[in-house]
Every structure is written in structure tokens, then in C-alpha cells.
Amino acid sequence: MRPFDSDADTSVHTKPRTRIQREKEGAILEAALDLFSENGFSGTTLDQIALAAGMSKPNVLYYFPSKEELYSELLNRRVANCFAPLESMNPNGDPIEELRGYIRRKMEISRAYPRESRLYASEMLRGAPMLCDSVRGLMRALIDAKAEIIQGWIDSGHLAPIDPKHLIIAIWATTRQYTNFTAEIRGIATGADSEVFEGGMQTIETLILDGLRPR
Amino acid sequence: MRPFDSDADTSVHTKPRTRIQREKEGAILEAALDLFSENGFSGTTLDQIALAAGMSKPNVLYYFPSKEELYSELLNRRVANCFAPLESMNPNGDPIEELRGYIRRKMEISRAYPRESRLYASEMLRGAPMLCDSVRGLMRALIDAKAEIIQGWIDSGHLAPIDPKHLIIAIWATTRQYTNFTAEIRGIATGADSEVFEGGMQTIETLILDGLRPR
Amino acid sequence: MRPFDSDADTSVHTKPRTRIQREKEGAILEAALDLFSENGFSGTTLDQIALAAGMSKPNVLYYFPSKEELYSELLNRRVANCFAPLESMNPNGDPIEELRGYIRRKMEISRAYPRESRLYASEMLRGAPMLCDSVRGLMRALIDAKAEIIQGWIDSGHLAPIDPKHLIIAIWATTRQYTNFTAEIRGIATGADSEVFEGGMQTIETLILDGLRPR
Amino acid sequence: MRPFDSDADTSVHTKPRTRIQREKEGAILEAALDLFSENGFSGTTLDQIALAAGMSKPNVLYYFPSKEELYSELLNRRVANCFAPLESMNPNGDPIEELRGYIRRKMEISRAYPRESRLYASEMLRGAPMLCDSVRGLMRALIDAKAEIIQGWIDSGHLAPIDPKHLIIAIWATTRQYTNFTAEIRGIATGADSEVFEGGMQTIETLILDGLRPR
DNA sequence: TATGAATGAGAATTCATTCAT
DNA sequence: GATGAATGAATTCTCATTCAT
């Protein structure tokens, strides 16, 4: 179910060899993710990270050369992984059902990884100054691929005509709302978080799927 | 077209009386809005604001007692004004056309005040630690009022059954995407910003309005 | 009864002519005395003084060229006046009764002008960096005169042999304790301030007068 | 003769373990004591302390979290130690001789630790805003204990009737005069400091002991 | 006279980073 | 590897004083 885990994640990395190293690095990344995603890059200090990771500040910098590198690592590796394994959309399946599945998986993944998701959103909101090109490329490629599939469905008359990329953007926007802007949601909707989440999912499906179903 | 301006804005304020005061205060708010909306609260320094406003740092603090107050002023006054004058929805009009008008006005207002809009989004993403209760109340009241109108349309069979609050959230989410997450949009869609914006608006209307139109 | 008042005080001054001026200057000195005596020179700001005096900071500096001058004025004029009119000791009176009278008047004057007294004590504790020579001279002359009288009483066998200057110092020390170090007194003795004050006076008289009475 | 030293002092402390730490902390406390006792809390800057201690300002703050903490540490630990080991008064000894011994020890201790003594006096003069409760309690307990002993002597007719607490206050007052108000003393008495000090001690003994000796 | 406006020189404190062990 | 120690460069904020009106 989990499309990736922290071990797989850091294994991409070149440095860490021993188990201890991997564990320490993991603890740092975990703490940093907590804090960066909550308070942003400037709002987080190495002291906080070191404290949360249960080690000394210099030790944090032993594993990651600088605060910026640590942030970048998180952003460009962990966040990238949010996309990569995510989207399996079957070009031969039923279009509406495939889209429904996509929306649901997107919501689920964001709910499962709220910190990664918020970190990414926060970076985007700032204008993405630290997002590396490879991740940008990855994203673009992913979108392009999906858009092509959707375009096929439109061309064959299974979906109402719409710009596929904008459709994907709309899906991202609405799912983001329920997973990253929870503070806003809580200010608007009443009820337990999970209920609101379900209500949101229902609404998104209604709008998008009914909006796309050809008349 | 502009539903408010900075003069009207600050006139609500108690303090500034002289012309000079209003001008200087305006310059500071302007600079602060630029910087806070771009780099967030912690990512912005008083030095930057003073430089951008063309005055000395203590002079900035002569007008606003602290960095936090300045931020708060911006967030809670300027941003609040984004909502208040915004939404006129006619309960007696044609539901679909009223919603279309609402979506368009929402998009326009966000495009006209991108910095206020981004500042607000950024605050929300952080969990809204500095958003004051009066603004929260304003928002909630606005949503409640709109939701009631929409519920009326649903009850009379003019719209497909949907949770009105979630509908509004969906509209906010999608408009936000095109006005605040431009960095992400640019990474996905090709073409001039304004074209992309138009495409987005078109897509949102299609999804939401067709999604709501009863079959 | 009052050995001096603020009018007499400031009249020594050269500048102020009009009534308003004298009043304003008085208000400033009053506020400054409150604050300096409570918080010391560095612990007091011109803002605080201006606020307490009910005027603007530049206006304070219109009357007194600098914070230091204001403090100095207070210290060297008001405090000096504490001494000058104070001590009438009759060389022909009964020695014990004259000393008793002196102790009582000293206590009373310190109690009547606690702020001046505390300001002076605080300056002394710091090493008296701003006490001007004329006040030093005044004090010395006063002590010398008293010491001579007392020496006469000792020489004529009316008092036990003792160094007259040290006697005066002892009187100052003990009276100061009850008027300036009230925080310490309150930490030690129980009962209402005035009772404690009376007890202190009684004790001082007992010690000094009995200690001096020849056996 | 020295009833305590700085090593014993800081060893009560929880934090410092290594030799370097103790040395540095000691250097800071030493410098701070010099400066705070001379210029008071507000009149002293961290820059001055850092300079005097031969280290950088942040390094000072590495050992003490804030200026206030540093001051408080000094006041409440070092000064408290001034009292604790001080007063051994034998209830079974000769009352006059015991009091004489007490006065002398009190004078000596204040002369040996003039900075601690002045710091304490300065804090008291300000109204003791930073004196912690435990020190207050210590003082009160000490006074109570001594007062009881003295009362016993009075009850058995060995001393003239007097309020024991006020007697102690008088002793504190006069000893303080010679150790903390040296600036005033120098303005009054002529001769070398040590001679003046001896003269003062002689006078205090004469007054208090003769004043108390029953006739 | 009086004051709003402005500021340079500090003040305390923070923080990413380096260094020595 | 790990950490205590140290610091330069900010960063927010204060304050006495000046200036213009």
C-alpha cells in the first residue's frame, strides 16, 4: 500500500552505509520534515531539528552539509517520491472509473503523507525557489503522460471536451485543499476531520465526474 | 472595478491622521505586502522592508510597533477586505449564472490582489497562527450566507444535490490554484499566463457548472 | 515645616520665566524624580518621563538639554536642598536632647522626601559619578560644623568620647536604613510600615543616646 | 577566614561539569559581578561583560541564557552565600562579646566581598525586584534565629531592653555604610580607607555595645 | 513652544556554521 | 562519529537626540 518508505528513499543517497548512519539520517529527515512542513524553511532552526532528532546540532550538520541541503534533500527526494509511484491510470479502463480511482488515490496519498504534501505546497507557494529541475521534469512528464491518456478518452467521446492539463490541475487543487489547507477547512466546515474529508471527496467526485460525463 | 483601495482601507484605521503619515504607512504596508507574501513571515526581515519602503528600520518601527504587528495588520485588515466587498450573489437570479458570476469575480479579485491572496494562503498553510478571530468570524459568516442561498437552489431542484459548503470550498480551491500556485501552473501548462488563466477559468466553469446542472 | 519647595528650588535656575514654563519644568522634575529614584539613571527612559509628565519627549528636552542634565539637576539641586536647611543644632542646648532632636529631624526629612533621599543613596552607591563638587563641599562643610559642636560636648565631658564624624555617619546610616531600604525592612520586620518606623526610631535613640551618655 | 569561595559556590550548581566550563563561567560571573555591582542591572551591558570576561558576547550567552539570568544567578547564589555561612553566635557566650564578634565578622565579610555586598544593597534599594523567594526566606530565618538568641539575653538581664530585630537592622545599616557607601564616607572622613574603616568599627562598637550594656 | 517625524548608535538575542577534541 | 565550545553575521527592538515645522 505504501508506495515508498524512508529506507527506499535514502537508499538513493550515496553516503550512508552503516545501519546507524541510516537510522540517524532517517531521524534527522523525520524531524526536519515535521518542522519544515509546519513552519517553513526560515521558520525552522537547526536547533529545533537537532532537538527533535535527539542529537546535537553539529551532528545534524555532519549528515547534511547545511540547512539548505537538508531542506532540499527533503523537498526533492521525499516529495518527488510522492509523485513517482503514484499514478497508475489504465488507458484501457473505463474513463470515469479511472478518474475516480485517480482522485481517490491522490486524496489518500496526500492524507497518508501530509507533511510531504504540505512541504511541497509551501514550496510552490513561495515560487519554488529550491525545487530542482529533475523534479520539475518528472512532474511535467507525469502530467504530459496523463494528459495524453485523458485526451484519448475525450477524442473517443468518452469524456466531455476539456483541457486535460487543466483537469489535472483542478484535481490537484481540490485534493490539496482538503489535505494542506486543513486550517481553512476547519474554519468553514463543522464536524470531525474524517467526515469532512469524506464529504470533500464526495463533492469532488460529483463535480468532476458529473462535469465530465458527456450529455 | 476595484472593490477597495488602500486609502479606504487605512481609513478604517484609528491612528493615521496627517497626509505624510498615511503615505509612509502606505509605503511600509506596500513593501511589507510584497515581501511577506513572497517570503513569508520568518523569511522577511525588517531590513528588507525598510529598504523597499525607502526608509530606515527604526522609522518602520515608528509606524508599526513590531514586525508581528505589521504582519498582523496586513493579514487581518488588508486580507479581510478581500472578502467583505467581494461576494454579491443574487438568490433570485438564475443559479447557474449566479455561480458563474461568483467564480469569475472570485478569480478576478484574486488576480487583482495576488499578494493579499498569497499572504492569506500562506497563513492558512501554516495553520493560521496569526489570523484574528474577527476575520475568522467574517469568513464563516460569508460562507454560511452563501451556503444557504445555494441550498435554496438545490432544494428547488435547480441544482444537483451537493453539500453547499464543499462546493464553495471547491471553488476557493480551484481559483486559488490559478492565482497563488502560479509557480506550479507554469511548470505544467505552456503558454502565456493570461491564456493559461483563461483556460483555467473555462475548465473550472465546465466542471463545476456542468457538474451541478441537473440531468 | 517644609524646609523647601519646588518653587524655591527652581527659582535658583536661570531659564524659566513664565508661570507655564515653571509648571512644565516642575512636572518634568516631578516625573523624573519618581522614575530616577525608583529605577536609577540607566533604568529610566525619557519616554517614561515624558509620559509621566504628560508631554512629548522633545518637549522634555526643550526644558533640559539632555537626560544627564535632567538627572544632574535633580540630584544636585533637589537633593542638596535636603541638607542645607536641615540641621539646626544648638551648641548651647543639652547635648543628648540636641542629638535626639537631630536624629528625629533627620528621620522626618527622609520620610517626607523619600524619592530625593533614595536618589541620593542610589547615586552614592554607584560611587557618586554625577554628584557635583558644590554639593560635596556643602556636605563636607555641614559635617565639619556639626562635628565641631559635638566635639565641644565631648571635650566638656557631656558625651562619651567618640569620633564625631563617625557618629554622624552612624546616624545617617541608621536613618537611611528605615527610609531607603524599606524593601529590606519589610522582609525582616512584621507590622505596619509606620509602626516599624517608630520602632526603628526608638531603637536608634536607645543605642546612640545611651551609647553616648557618659557612665 | 574566607567562609566560601567561588568553587564551592558554583559546585552547588547543576550545570557545569568540565574544567573549561567552570573556568569560563567563573570568568563571566566575575566580570558581571564587577560591572553589575558598580553600574547596576540597566547600567551594565553584555558587551561590557563579554569584554571584561575576555570572550564574545554570544559566548557569554552560551553559558547564561540571558542577561537577566546572569544577574539573577549572581544575586541569588553568590549573595545568598554571603549570609549562610556567616553568623555563628553562641547563645551561651558572653552577650556583649558575642555581639562584638558578630559586628566584626559582619564588617569583615562585607569588606571581603564588597561587590556581592554592593550588588545586594543596590537590589534592595531598587525594591528587590529580582530577589528570589528562597533568599528572602533564608534571610528571614536567619534574622529570626538571631533575634531569639538576643531576646534570651535581654530576658536574662544581660542586655538592656531593645527590639532584637531592630538591633540587627541597626548593625546591618552601620556595617553597610562602611562597605557599600564608601563614596559617601570618603567625602566626609579624611584619612586612608583602612583607618576610616577601623574608626568606623570602633564607633559602631562603642555605640551599640555601650548602648546595650545595662546600667 | 511644542511635537510629529526620523535616525544612528547601540542593546539583547538568535542562528547557521566552524573548530577542536 | 559525536559533541561541547565558540562566533560572525544578522535580527528585532530601544533610546537619546535631532530636525522641521
PDB file of C-alpha atoms in Angstrom, chain D:
ATOM      1  CA  MET D   1      38.885  33.011  57.108  1.00  0.00           C
ATOM      2  CA  ARG D   2      37.039  33.092  53.801  1.00  0.00           C
ATOM      3  CA  PRO D   3      33.776  31.439  54.591  1.00  0.00           C
ATOM      4  CA  PHE D   4      33.252  30.359  50.998  1.00  0.00           C
ATOM      5  CA  ASP D   5      34.907  30.563  47.633  1.00  0.00           C
ATOM      6  CA  SER D   6      33.713  30.606  44.099  1.00  0.00           C
ATOM      7  CA  ASP D   7      34.467  26.950  43.521  1.00  0.00           C
ATOM      8  CA  ALA D   8      32.419  25.802  46.417  1.00  0.00           C
ATOM      9  CA  ASP D   9      29.853  28.259  45.248  1.00  0.00           C
ATOM     10  CA  THR D  10      29.386  27.019  41.721  1.00  0.00           C
ATOM     11  CA  SER D  11      29.671  23.414  42.783  1.00  0.00           C
ATOM     12  CA  VAL D  12      26.175  23.753  44.166  1.00  0.00           C
ATOM     13  CA  HIS D  13      25.201  24.431  40.624  1.00  0.00           C
ATOM     14  CA  THR D  14      23.846  21.624  38.488  1.00  0.00           C
ATOM     15  CA  LYS D  15      25.197  22.501  35.067  1.00  0.00           C
ATOM     16  CA  PRO D  16      28.935  22.954  34.856  1.00  0.00           C
ATOM     17  CA  ARG D  17      30.911  19.764  34.592  1.00  0.00           C
ATOM     18  CA  THR D  18      34.104  20.233  32.666  1.00  0.00           C
ATOM     19  CA  ARG D  19      37.000  22.319  33.914  1.00  0.00           C
ATOM     20  CA  ILE D  20      36.755  24.698  30.971  1.00  0.00           C
ATOM     21  CA  GLN D  21      33.103  25.294  31.632  1.00  0.00           C
ATOM     22  CA  ARG D  22      33.723  26.112  35.244  1.00  0.00           C
ATOM     23  CA  GLU D  23      36.554  28.448  34.363  1.00  0.00           C
ATOM     24  CA  LYS D  24      34.616  30.315  31.729  1.00  0.00           C
ATOM     25  CA  GLU D  25      31.524  30.537  33.799  1.00  0.00           C
ATOM     26  CA  GLY D  26      33.641  31.796  36.624  1.00  0.00           C
ATOM     27  CA  ALA D  27      35.208  34.454  34.438  1.00  0.00           C
ATOM     28  CA  ILE D  28      31.789  35.625  33.318  1.00  0.00           C
ATOM     29  CA  LEU D  29      30.421  35.749  36.836  1.00  0.00           C
ATOM     30  CA  GLU D  30      33.488  37.614  37.958  1.00  0.00           C
ATOM     31  CA  ALA D  31      33.172  40.216  35.219  1.00  0.00           C
ATOM     32  CA  ALA D  32      29.451  40.502  35.695  1.00  0.00           C
ATOM     33  CA  LEU D  33      29.857  40.960  39.414  1.00  0.00           C
ATOM     34  CA  ASP D  34      32.335  43.758  38.831  1.00  0.00           C
ATOM     35  CA  LEU D  35      30.044  45.537  36.463  1.00  0.00           C
ATOM     36  CA  PHE D  36      26.609  44.896  37.907  1.00  0.00           C
ATOM     37  CA  SER D  37      27.755  45.856  41.377  1.00  0.00           C
ATOM     38  CA  GLU D  38      29.253  49.054  40.033  1.00  0.00           C
ATOM     39  CA  ASN D  39      26.662  50.136  37.489  1.00  0.00           C
ATOM     40  CA  GLY D  40      23.528  48.228  38.320  1.00  0.00           C
ATOM     41  CA  PHE D  41      21.490  45.979  36.064  1.00  0.00           C
ATOM     42  CA  SER D  42      20.432  48.502  33.445  1.00  0.00           C
ATOM     43  CA  GLY D  43      23.729  50.316  33.570  1.00  0.00           C
ATOM     44  CA  THR D  44      25.638  47.240  32.502  1.00  0.00           C
ATOM     45  CA  THR D  45      25.725  45.778  29.011  1.00  0.00           C
ATOM     46  CA  LEU D  46      26.552  42.309  27.835  1.00  0.00           C
ATOM     47  CA  ASP D  47      29.216  43.877  25.673  1.00  0.00           C
ATOM     48  CA  GLN D  48      30.997  45.183  28.740  1.00  0.00           C
ATOM     49  CA  ILE D  49      30.708  41.841  30.470  1.00  0.00           C
ATOM     50  CA  ALA D  50      31.945  39.946  27.438  1.00  0.00           C
ATOM     51  CA  LEU D  51      34.857  42.319  27.033  1.00  0.00           C
ATOM     52  CA  ALA D  52      35.797  42.098  30.693  1.00  0.00           C
ATOM     53  CA  ALA D  53      35.491  38.329  30.639  1.00  0.00           C
ATOM     54  CA  GLY D  54      37.628  38.147  27.521  1.00  0.00           C
ATOM     55  CA  MET D  55      35.127  36.457  25.278  1.00  0.00           C
ATOM     56  CA  SER D  56      32.490  37.153  22.673  1.00  0.00           C
ATOM     57  CA  LYS D  57      29.005  38.250  23.557  1.00  0.00           C
ATOM     58  CA  PRO D  58      27.325  35.137  22.173  1.00  0.00           C
ATOM     59  CA  ASN D  59      29.734  33.087  24.190  1.00  0.00           C
ATOM     60  CA  VAL D  60      28.518  34.755  27.341  1.00  0.00           C
ATOM     61  CA  LEU D  61      25.002  33.872  26.308  1.00  0.00           C
ATOM     62  CA  TYR D  62      26.124  30.339  25.682  1.00  0.00           C
ATOM     63  CA  TYR D  63      26.731  29.994  29.398  1.00  0.00           C
ATOM     64  CA  PHE D  64      23.871  32.105  30.680  1.00  0.00           C
ATOM     65  CA  PRO D  65      20.654  32.227  28.700  1.00  0.00           C
ATOM     66  CA  SER D  66      20.044  35.912  29.215  1.00  0.00           C
ATOM     67  CA  LYS D  67      21.344  38.995  30.910  1.00  0.00           C
ATOM     68  CA  GLU D  68      18.604  38.690  33.450  1.00  0.00           C
ATOM     69  CA  GLU D  69      19.504  35.108  34.267  1.00  0.00           C
ATOM     70  CA  LEU D  70      23.120  36.050  34.724  1.00  0.00           C
ATOM     71  CA  TYR D  71      22.214  38.832  37.091  1.00  0.00           C
ATOM     72  CA  SER D  72      19.811  36.644  38.961  1.00  0.00           C
ATOM     73  CA  GLU D  73      22.379  33.889  39.314  1.00  0.00           C
ATOM     74  CA  LEU D  74      24.798  36.346  40.814  1.00  0.00           C
ATOM     75  CA  LEU D  75      22.267  37.896  43.090  1.00  0.00           C
ATOM     76  CA  ASN D  76      20.588  34.806  44.344  1.00  0.00           C
ATOM     77  CA  ARG D  77      23.512  32.413  44.569  1.00  0.00           C
ATOM     78  CA  ARG D  78      26.540  34.471  45.378  1.00  0.00           C
ATOM     79  CA  VAL D  79      24.728  36.886  47.580  1.00  0.00           C
ATOM     80  CA  ALA D  80      22.840  34.191  49.418  1.00  0.00           C
ATOM     81  CA  ASN D  81      26.165  32.654  50.268  1.00  0.00           C
ATOM     82  CA  CYS D  82      27.075  35.907  51.941  1.00  0.00           C
ATOM     83  CA  PHE D  83      24.563  35.149  54.631  1.00  0.00           C
ATOM     84  CA  ALA D  84      24.527  31.415  55.068  1.00  0.00           C
ATOM     85  CA  PRO D  85      27.959  30.661  56.396  1.00  0.00           C
ATOM     86  CA  LEU D  86      28.206  33.950  58.134  1.00  0.00           C
ATOM     87  CA  GLU D  87      26.698  34.074  61.519  1.00  0.00           C
ATOM     88  CA  SER D  88      27.801  31.874  64.306  1.00  0.00           C
ATOM     89  CA  MET D  89      26.554  33.357  67.524  1.00  0.00           C
ATOM     90  CA  ASN D  90      26.894  31.316  70.637  1.00  0.00           C
ATOM     91  CA  PRO D  91      23.807  31.587  72.864  1.00  0.00           C
ATOM     92  CA  ASN D  92      25.922  30.523  75.834  1.00  0.00           C
ATOM     93  CA  GLY D  93      28.719  33.032  75.340  1.00  0.00           C
ATOM     94  CA  ASP D  94      29.020  36.416  76.905  1.00  0.00           C
ATOM     95  CA  PRO D  95      26.353  38.566  75.246  1.00  0.00           C
ATOM     96  CA  ILE D  96      28.463  41.674  74.739  1.00  0.00           C
ATOM     97  CA  GLU D  97      31.360  39.663  73.407  1.00  0.00           C
ATOM     98  CA  GLU D  98      29.119  37.668  71.121  1.00  0.00           C
ATOM     99  CA  LEU D  99      27.663  40.851  69.679  1.00  0.00           C
ATOM    100  CA  ARG D 100      31.110  42.333  69.280  1.00  0.00           C
ATOM    101  CA  GLY D 101      32.171  39.211  67.398  1.00  0.00           C
ATOM    102  CA  TYR D 102      29.106  39.390  65.234  1.00  0.00           C
ATOM    103  CA  ILE D 103      29.683  43.022  64.309  1.00  0.00           C
ATOM    104  CA  ARG D 104      33.283  42.321  63.451  1.00  0.00           C
ATOM    105  CA  ARG D 105      32.516  39.294  61.325  1.00  0.00           C
ATOM    106  CA  LYS D 106      29.789  41.193  59.551  1.00  0.00           C
ATOM    107  CA  MET D 107      32.168  44.032  58.760  1.00  0.00           C
ATOM    108  CA  GLU D 108      34.888  41.643  57.650  1.00  0.00           C
ATOM    109  CA  ILE D 109      32.658  39.649  55.376  1.00  0.00           C
ATOM    110  CA  SER D 110      31.353  42.773  53.725  1.00  0.00           C
ATOM    111  CA  ARG D 111      34.870  44.065  53.297  1.00  0.00           C
ATOM    112  CA  ALA D 112      35.993  40.767  51.825  1.00  0.00           C
ATOM    113  CA  TYR D 113      33.090  40.691  49.366  1.00  0.00           C
ATOM    114  CA  PRO D 114      32.405  44.305  48.604  1.00  0.00           C
ATOM    115  CA  ARG D 115      30.914  43.603  45.188  1.00  0.00           C
ATOM    116  CA  GLU D 116      28.448  40.989  46.383  1.00  0.00           C
ATOM    117  CA  SER D 117      27.547  43.293  49.192  1.00  0.00           C
ATOM    118  CA  ARG D 118      27.046  46.302  46.943  1.00  0.00           C
ATOM    119  CA  LEU D 119      25.030  44.237  44.475  1.00  0.00           C
ATOM    120  CA  TYR D 120      22.749  43.184  47.256  1.00  0.00           C
ATOM    121  CA  ALA D 121      22.399  46.719  48.582  1.00  0.00           C
ATOM    122  CA  SER D 122      21.665  48.026  45.117  1.00  0.00           C
ATOM    123  CA  GLU D 123      18.986  45.394  44.595  1.00  0.00           C
ATOM    124  CA  MET D 124      17.403  46.286  47.923  1.00  0.00           C
ATOM    125  CA  LEU D 125      17.437  49.965  47.106  1.00  0.00           C
ATOM    126  CA  ARG D 126      15.516  49.224  43.886  1.00  0.00           C
ATOM    127  CA  GLY D 127      12.885  47.381  45.856  1.00  0.00           C
ATOM    128  CA  ALA D 128      14.431  43.928  45.304  1.00  0.00           C
ATOM    129  CA  PRO D 129      12.575  43.073  42.075  1.00  0.00           C
ATOM    130  CA  MET D 130      14.793  40.102  41.282  1.00  0.00           C
ATOM    131  CA  LEU D 131      15.481  38.670  44.672  1.00  0.00           C
ATOM    132  CA  CYS D 132      14.075  35.186  44.765  1.00  0.00           C
ATOM    133  CA  ASP D 133      11.875  33.865  47.497  1.00  0.00           C
ATOM    134  CA  SER D 134      14.330  31.303  48.739  1.00  0.00           C
ATOM    135  CA  VAL D 135      16.849  34.015  49.564  1.00  0.00           C
ATOM    136  CA  ARG D 136      14.164  36.079  51.216  1.00  0.00           C
ATOM    137  CA  GLY D 137      13.239  33.080  53.296  1.00  0.00           C
ATOM    138  CA  LEU D 138      16.840  32.436  54.199  1.00  0.00           C
ATOM    139  CA  MET D 139      17.282  35.982  55.387  1.00  0.00           C
ATOM    140  CA  ARG D 140      14.158  35.981  57.408  1.00  0.00           C
ATOM    141  CA  ALA D 141      15.046  32.674  59.051  1.00  0.00           C
ATOM    142  CA  LEU D 142      18.495  33.944  59.883  1.00  0.00           C
ATOM    143  CA  ILE D 143      17.153  37.099  61.452  1.00  0.00           C
ATOM    144  CA  ASP D 144      14.536  35.191  63.388  1.00  0.00           C
ATOM    145  CA  ALA D 145      17.118  32.834  64.813  1.00  0.00           C
ATOM    146  CA  LYS D 146      19.460  35.620  65.868  1.00  0.00           C
ATOM    147  CA  ALA D 147      16.654  37.660  67.302  1.00  0.00           C
ATOM    148  CA  GLU D 148      15.624  34.788  69.503  1.00  0.00           C
ATOM    149  CA  ILE D 149      19.106  34.435  70.939  1.00  0.00           C
ATOM    150  CA  ILE D 150      19.330  38.130  71.652  1.00  0.00           C
ATOM    151  CA  GLN D 151      15.915  38.146  73.220  1.00  0.00           C
ATOM    152  CA  GLY D 152      17.135  35.463  75.567  1.00  0.00           C
ATOM    153  CA  TRP D 153      19.995  37.687  76.657  1.00  0.00           C
ATOM    154  CA  ILE D 154      17.646  40.576  77.235  1.00  0.00           C
ATOM    155  CA  ASP D 155      15.232  38.404  79.194  1.00  0.00           C
ATOM    156  CA  SER D 156      18.024  37.232  81.475  1.00  0.00           C
ATOM    157  CA  GLY D 157      19.032  40.837  82.101  1.00  0.00           C
ATOM    158  CA  HIS D 158      22.358  40.693  80.305  1.00  0.00           C
ATOM    159  CA  LEU D 159      21.352  43.342  77.800  1.00  0.00           C
ATOM    160  CA  ALA D 160      19.281  46.497  78.016  1.00  0.00           C
ATOM    161  CA  PRO D 161      15.752  46.035  76.681  1.00  0.00           C
ATOM    162  CA  ILE D 162      15.617  46.636  72.949  1.00  0.00           C
ATOM    163  CA  ASP D 163      13.830  45.133  69.956  1.00  0.00           C
ATOM    164  CA  PRO D 164      16.258  42.450  68.750  1.00  0.00           C
ATOM    165  CA  LYS D 165      15.268  42.748  65.110  1.00  0.00           C
ATOM    166  CA  HIS D 166      15.798  46.454  65.096  1.00  0.00           C
ATOM    167  CA  LEU D 167      19.151  45.883  66.726  1.00  0.00           C
ATOM    168  CA  ILE D 168      20.152  43.584  63.905  1.00  0.00           C
ATOM    169  CA  ILE D 169      18.880  46.084  61.387  1.00  0.00           C
ATOM    170  CA  ALA D 170      20.995  48.751  63.022  1.00  0.00           C
ATOM    171  CA  ILE D 171      24.058  46.562  62.784  1.00  0.00           C
ATOM    172  CA  TRP D 172      23.366  45.866  59.130  1.00  0.00           C
ATOM    173  CA  ALA D 173      22.830  49.538  58.485  1.00  0.00           C
ATOM    174  CA  THR D 174      26.052  50.695  60.030  1.00  0.00           C
ATOM    175  CA  THR D 175      28.224  47.971  58.561  1.00  0.00           C
ATOM    176  CA  ARG D 176      26.706  48.599  55.168  1.00  0.00           C
ATOM    177  CA  GLN D 177      27.629  52.226  55.453  1.00  0.00           C
ATOM    178  CA  TYR D 178      31.334  51.455  55.645  1.00  0.00           C
ATOM    179  CA  THR D 179      31.385  48.805  52.980  1.00  0.00           C
ATOM    180  CA  ASN D 180      28.880  49.978  50.393  1.00  0.00           C
ATOM    181  CA  PHE D 181      28.722  53.726  50.761  1.00  0.00           C
ATOM    182  CA  THR D 182      32.430  54.278  50.569  1.00  0.00           C
ATOM    183  CA  ALA D 183      31.890  57.158  48.173  1.00  0.00           C
ATOM    184  CA  GLU D 184      29.990  58.973  50.870  1.00  0.00           C
ATOM    185  CA  ILE D 185      32.433  58.058  53.571  1.00  0.00           C
ATOM    186  CA  ARG D 186      35.334  59.371  51.529  1.00  0.00           C
ATOM    187  CA  GLY D 187      33.517  62.627  51.090  1.00  0.00           C
ATOM    188  CA  ILE D 188      33.172  63.010  54.819  1.00  0.00           C
ATOM    189  CA  ALA D 189      36.118  61.475  56.605  1.00  0.00           C
ATOM    190  CA  THR D 190      39.768  62.095  55.882  1.00  0.00           C
ATOM    191  CA  GLY D 191      42.479  59.505  56.044  1.00  0.00           C
ATOM    192  CA  ALA D 192      43.258  56.179  54.443  1.00  0.00           C
ATOM    193  CA  ASP D 193      40.337  53.858  53.809  1.00  0.00           C
ATOM    194  CA  SER D 194      41.551  51.258  56.248  1.00  0.00           C
ATOM    195  CA  GLU D 195      41.934  53.807  59.018  1.00  0.00           C
ATOM    196  CA  VAL D 196      38.466  55.118  58.397  1.00  0.00           C
ATOM    197  CA  PHE D 197      37.219  51.576  58.414  1.00  0.00           C
ATOM    198  CA  GLU D 198      38.833  50.910  61.758  1.00  0.00           C
ATOM    199  CA  GLY D 199      37.442  54.155  63.155  1.00  0.00           C
ATOM    200  CA  GLY D 200      34.039  53.161  61.946  1.00  0.00           C
ATOM    201  CA  MET D 201      34.217  49.763  63.545  1.00  0.00           C
ATOM    202  CA  GLN D 202      35.348  51.339  66.824  1.00  0.00           C
ATOM    203  CA  THR D 203      32.448  53.797  66.753  1.00  0.00           C
ATOM    204  CA  ILE D 204      29.870  51.154  65.976  1.00  0.00           C
ATOM    205  CA  GLU D 205      31.085  49.000  68.811  1.00  0.00           C
ATOM    206  CA  THR D 206      31.068  51.907  71.228  1.00  0.00           C
ATOM    207  CA  LEU D 207      27.563  52.942  70.300  1.00  0.00           C
ATOM    208  CA  ILE D 208      25.943  49.570  70.139  1.00  0.00           C
ATOM    209  CA  LEU D 209      27.747  47.773  72.922  1.00  0.00           C
ATOM    210  CA  ASP D 210      27.702  50.665  75.339  1.00  0.00           C
ATOM    211  CA  GLY D 211      24.188  51.464  74.321  1.00  0.00           C
ATOM    212  CA  LEU D 212      23.179  47.931  75.209  1.00  0.00           C
ATOM    213  CA  ARG D 213      25.199  47.406  78.329  1.00  0.00           C
ATOM    214  CA  PRO D 214      22.756  47.581  81.190  1.00  0.00           C
ATOM    215  CA  ARG D 215      23.351  50.415  83.586  1.00  0.00           C
TER     216      ARG D 215
END
